[in-house]
Amino acid sequence: MATSVHAAQAERKIDADSHNTPVSHQDEAKLKTWYIGSIDQGTTSTRFLIFNGLGVPVASHQIEFKQMYPHSGWMEQDPREIVESVYTCIEEATKSFTDMGNSTDDIKAIGITSQRETTILWDRETGEPLYNAIAWPDTRTQAIVRELKARKGADKLQDICGLPLSTYPSALKLTWLFRNVPEVRRTYDAGRLMFGTIDTWLLYNLNGGKDKNVHVTDTTNASRTMFVNLHTLEYSPEVLDFFELDPQKLILPKIVPCSDADAFGSIASGTLKGKRITGCLGDQSAALVGQLGFEPGMAKNTYGTGCFLLYNVGEKPVMSTHGLLATVAYNFGGKRKPVYALEGSIAVAGSAVKYVVNNLKFVESSAQISDCAATVKDNGGCYFVTAFSGLFAPYWIDDAQGTMFGITQYTQQGHIARAAMEATCFQTKAILDAMEKDSGHKLTELAVDGGMTDSDLCMQTQADIINIPVDRPMMRETTALGAAIVAGFAVDVWKEFEELKEINKEDRTIFKPQISQEDSGKMYSRWTKAVEMSRGWLDSETGNQSQ
């Protein structure tokens, strides 16, 4: 049952409030007139939001950009269009901001958060990309993954970088580009090949491109490439050698903390020309920061195009033995140590909802999928393994493909719509079970954000399946808020985490489990059986459907 969280929230805060001094009324008045811009560059759309110092968004603009699917399992984006989308969003949101009577002089800094493993290569001399961006869900590297798993040293990689050999990290996308785009190899041999994830590409262009040549990344994004030693947060010679890369020829971005007053440069043109960029972090880390997950044991789950659950494990990385990833949660720099997380990554979440809308045409928009699912009381025995990009954590089944089980003449549109939503909830349950085994602790509550959390039915289903409460904020722009927070710390809008403790705490909703643990277990058992049956639908050599 969904209930107001005010009472429970007040109870949870008693201890914290006894030790922390609340923000004074004078400080609150000041924070209302201090603003931070936040670039949120996602998988399918770009947004720019302007938050005040209380964490309230006062202006925003969002546009979708084109996704390209040249072959089954491939997903590409136009690097130039991504940059253009950022500039457009900045201009439109800033116009709304100034139309309200505000001044751009009051915007203290800019933060950036972006999709993570998506990979771009460009020429240092021209500043132009050499190929489309290969997006993080892309599975064209399946055969390369199989080949590299047999290479000497493969079994040591995850202990160094925290990531398994799979189609997911940037290193595999770079390997494919080396093998299939001749211009990439020529540029590499000439020592001009620049590598970056989306954050690096945006920072390079926002600073003026080749003229300024700002080539930098933060620790959270860097940790998603496979190239970084998670213990030292420096590029690993062993990993680069495994991938047969010469760091004298491949120009890798400088790695810096997420919050830095100078390292990320400033915007070179447009309405906000000269504004410093002082924060940068990957989208899932940004959501953890935006959910104020600053203590070990805190976790958040973001339901976007994919679904990503991060669990704060403190100042030392925990290498998973149960199918999870080890990653950098955030790194505020200065005297603060980096904080690490265990992560469970689900490739397909909101994209499964879009599939039901766009391909099956049950409803006209994603917002209506919950109503369609509510036309039936349960899934009717239908289970949808949404393995459009294989299965990520904790399974890591590269040769799985989207499969549906339990269809009968009784199956209706509502059953399939419900099964599409439940797929993400079941995978979240599998990840939480793995996290409990790795950490030795069972989560008592799950903070959530992202587009799918708009559905009360989906969140209630999630609570039922995991058998713990689900905590949803009213303001769900937590990813953008996280980028604003790290940027704000660099320019002293905030100086201590305690100053943030009231941000986005109003009007949260708690969804409590409504079914028995036994019934939940039966549903999960059927899901697990469906996952096992989805194996082997792709040919491991070619990535094509098996005959």
Coordinates of N, CA and C in Angstrom, one line a residue, residues 389-466:
S389 N 19.2 -6.9 -25.3 CA 20.7 -6.8 -25.4 C 21.4 -7.9 -24.6
G390 N 20.9 -9.1 -24.7 CA 21.3 -10.1 -23.8 C 20.8 -9.8 -22.4
L391 N 21.3 -10.5 -21.4 CA 20.9 -10.2 -20.0 C 22.2 -9.7 -19.2
F392 N 22.0 -8.6 -18.6 CA 23.1 -8.1 -17.8 C 23.0 -8.7 -16.4
A393 N 23.4 -7.9 -15.4 CA 23.5 -8.4 -14.0 C 22.2 -9.0 -13.5
P394 N 22.3 -10.0 -12.6 CA 23.5 -10.7 -12.2 C 23.8 -11.9 -13.1
Y395 N 23.1 -12.0 -14.3 CA 23.2 -13.2 -15.1 C 24.4 -13.2 -16.1
W396 N 24.5 -12.1 -16.8 CA 25.6 -12.0 -17.8 C 25.4 -13.1 -18.9
I397 N 24.3 -13.2 -19.5 CA 24.0 -14.1 -20.5 C 24.0 -13.4 -21.9
D398 N 25.1 -13.4 -22.6 CA 25.2 -12.6 -23.8 C 24.4 -13.2 -24.9
D399 N 24.1 -14.5 -24.9 CA 23.4 -15.2 -26.0 C 21.9 -15.3 -25.8
A400 N 21.4 -14.6 -24.7 CA 19.9 -14.6 -24.5 C 19.3 -13.6 -25.5
Q401 N 18.0 -13.8 -25.8 CA 17.3 -12.9 -26.6 C 15.9 -12.7 -26.0
G402 N 15.2 -11.7 -26.4 CA 13.9 -11.4 -25.8 C 13.0 -12.6 -26.1
T403 N 12.4 -13.2 -25.0 CA 11.5 -14.3 -25.1 C 10.3 -14.2 -24.2
M404 N 9.2 -14.7 -24.6 CA 8.0 -14.7 -23.8 C 7.5 -16.1 -23.5
F405 N 7.2 -16.4 -22.3 CA 6.7 -17.7 -21.9 C 5.3 -17.6 -21.3
G406 N 4.6 -18.7 -21.4 CA 3.3 -18.8 -20.7 C 2.2 -18.3 -21.5
I407 N 2.3 -18.0 -22.8 CA 1.2 -17.5 -23.6 C 0.2 -18.6 -23.9
T408 N -1.0 -18.3 -23.7 CA -2.1 -19.2 -24.0 C -3.2 -18.4 -24.7
Q409 N -4.3 -19.0 -25.0 CA -5.5 -18.3 -25.6 C -6.1 -17.3 -24.6
Y410 N -5.8 -17.5 -23.4 CA -6.3 -16.6 -22.3 C -5.5 -15.3 -22.3
T411 N -4.2 -15.2 -22.8 CA -3.4 -14.1 -22.7 C -3.9 -12.9 -23.4
Q412 N -4.0 -11.8 -22.7 CA -4.5 -10.5 -23.2 C -3.4 -9.4 -23.3
Q413 N -3.7 -8.3 -23.9 CA -2.7 -7.2 -24.0 C -2.3 -6.8 -22.6
G414 N -3.2 -6.8 -21.6 CA -2.8 -6.4 -20.3 C -1.8 -7.3 -19.6
H415 N -1.9 -8.6 -19.9 CA -1.0 -9.6 -19.3 C 0.4 -9.3 -19.9
I416 N 0.5 -9.0 -21.2 CA 1.9 -8.8 -21.8 C 2.4 -7.4 -21.3
A417 N 1.6 -6.4 -21.2 CA 2.0 -5.1 -20.6 C 2.5 -5.3 -19.2
R418 N 1.8 -6.0 -18.4 CA 2.2 -6.3 -17.0 C 3.5 -7.0 -17.0
A419 N 3.6 -8.0 -17.8 CA 4.8 -8.9 -17.9 C 6.0 -8.0 -18.2
A420 N 5.8 -7.0 -19.1 CA 7.0 -6.2 -19.5 C 7.5 -5.3 -18.4
M421 N 6.5 -4.8 -17.6 CA 6.9 -4.1 -16.4 C 7.5 -5.0 -15.3
E422 N 7.0 -6.1 -15.1 CA 7.4 -7.1 -14.1 C 8.9 -7.6 -14.4
A423 N 9.3 -7.6 -15.7 CA 10.6 -8.1 -16.0 C 11.7 -7.3 -15.3
T424 N 11.5 -6.0 -15.3 CA 12.5 -5.1 -14.5 C 12.4 -5.4 -13.0
C425 N 11.2 -5.6 -12.5 CA 11.1 -5.8 -11.1 C 11.7 -7.2 -10.7
F426 N 11.6 -8.2 -11.5 CA 12.2 -9.5 -11.2 C 13.7 -9.4 -11.2
Q427 N 14.2 -8.7 -12.2 CA 15.7 -8.5 -12.3 C 16.3 -7.7 -11.2
T428 N 15.5 -6.8 -10.7 CA 15.9 -6.0 -9.5 C 16.0 -6.9 -8.3
K429 N 15.0 -7.8 -8.2 CA 15.0 -8.8 -7.1 C 16.3 -9.7 -7.2
A430 N 16.7 -10.1 -8.4 CA 17.9 -10.9 -8.6 C 19.1 -10.2 -8.1
I431 N 19.2 -8.9 -8.5 CA 20.3 -8.0 -8.1 C 20.4 -7.8 -6.6
L432 N 19.2 -7.6 -6.0 CA 19.2 -7.4 -4.5 C 19.7 -8.7 -3.8
D433 N 19.3 -9.8 -4.3 CA 19.7 -11.1 -3.7 C 21.3 -11.2 -3.8
A434 N 21.8 -10.8 -5.0 CA 23.3 -10.9 -5.2 C 24.0 -9.9 -4.3
M435 N 23.4 -8.7 -4.1 CA 24.0 -7.7 -3.2 C 24.0 -8.1 -1.8
E436 N 23.0 -8.8 -1.4 CA 23.0 -9.3 0.0 C 24.1 -10.4 0.2
K437 N 24.3 -11.2 -0.8 CA 25.4 -12.2 -0.7 C 26.7 -11.6 -0.7
D438 N 26.9 -10.5 -1.5 CA 28.2 -9.9 -1.6 C 28.5 -9.0 -0.4
S439 N 27.5 -8.3 0.2 CA 27.8 -7.4 1.2 C 27.5 -8.0 2.6
G440 N 26.7 -9.1 2.7 CA 26.4 -9.6 4.0 C 25.3 -8.9 4.7
H441 N 24.6 -8.0 4.0 CA 23.5 -7.2 4.6 C 22.3 -7.2 3.6
K442 N 21.2 -7.3 4.2 CA 19.9 -7.2 3.5 C 19.4 -5.8 3.5
L443 N 19.1 -5.3 2.3 CA 18.5 -3.9 2.2 C 17.1 -3.9 2.9
T444 N 16.9 -2.8 3.6 CA 15.6 -2.7 4.3 C 14.6 -1.8 3.6
E445 N 15.1 -1.0 2.7 CA 14.3 -0.1 1.9 C 15.0 0.3 0.6
L446 N 14.3 0.5 -0.5 CA 14.9 0.8 -1.7 C 14.4 2.2 -2.2
A447 N 15.3 3.1 -2.4 CA 15.0 4.4 -3.0 C 15.0 4.3 -4.5
V448 N 14.0 4.9 -5.1 CA 13.8 4.7 -6.6 C 13.6 6.1 -7.3
D449 N 13.9 6.1 -8.6 CA 13.7 7.3 -9.4 C 13.7 6.8 -10.8
G450 N 13.4 7.7 -11.8 CA 13.4 7.4 -13.2 C 11.9 7.3 -13.7
G451 N 11.8 7.3 -15.0 CA 10.5 7.4 -15.7 C 9.5 6.3 -15.3
M452 N 9.9 5.1 -15.1 CA 9.0 4.0 -14.8 C 8.4 4.2 -13.4
T453 N 9.0 4.9 -12.5 CA 8.5 5.1 -11.2 C 7.3 6.0 -11.1
D454 N 6.9 6.6 -12.3 CA 5.6 7.3 -12.3 C 4.4 6.4 -12.2
S455 N 4.6 5.1 -12.5 CA 3.6 4.1 -12.4 C 3.5 3.6 -11.0
D456 N 2.3 3.9 -10.3 CA 2.1 3.3 -9.0 C 2.0 1.8 -9.0
L457 N 1.4 1.3 -10.1 CA 1.3 -0.2 -10.2 C 2.7 -0.8 -10.3
C458 N 3.6 -0.2 -11.1 CA 4.9 -0.8 -11.2 C 5.7 -0.7 -9.9
M459 N 5.6 0.3 -9.2 CA 6.3 0.4 -7.9 C 5.7 -0.5 -6.8
Q460 N 4.3 -0.6 -6.9 CA 3.7 -1.6 -5.9 C 4.2 -3.0 -6.3
T461 N 4.2 -3.3 -7.6 CA 4.7 -4.6 -8.0 C 6.1 -4.9 -7.5
Q462 N 7.0 -3.8 -7.6 CA 8.4 -3.9 -7.2 C 8.4 -4.2 -5.7
A463 N 7.6 -3.5 -4.9 CA 7.6 -3.8 -3.5 C 7.2 -5.2 -3.2
D464 N 6.2 -5.7 -3.9 CA 5.7 -7.0 -3.7 C 6.7 -8.1 -4.0
I465 N 7.5 -7.9 -5.1 CA 8.4 -8.9 -5.5 C 9.7 -8.9 -4.7
I466 N 10.1 -7.7 -4.2 CA 11.4 -7.7 -3.3 C 11.0 -7.8 -1.8

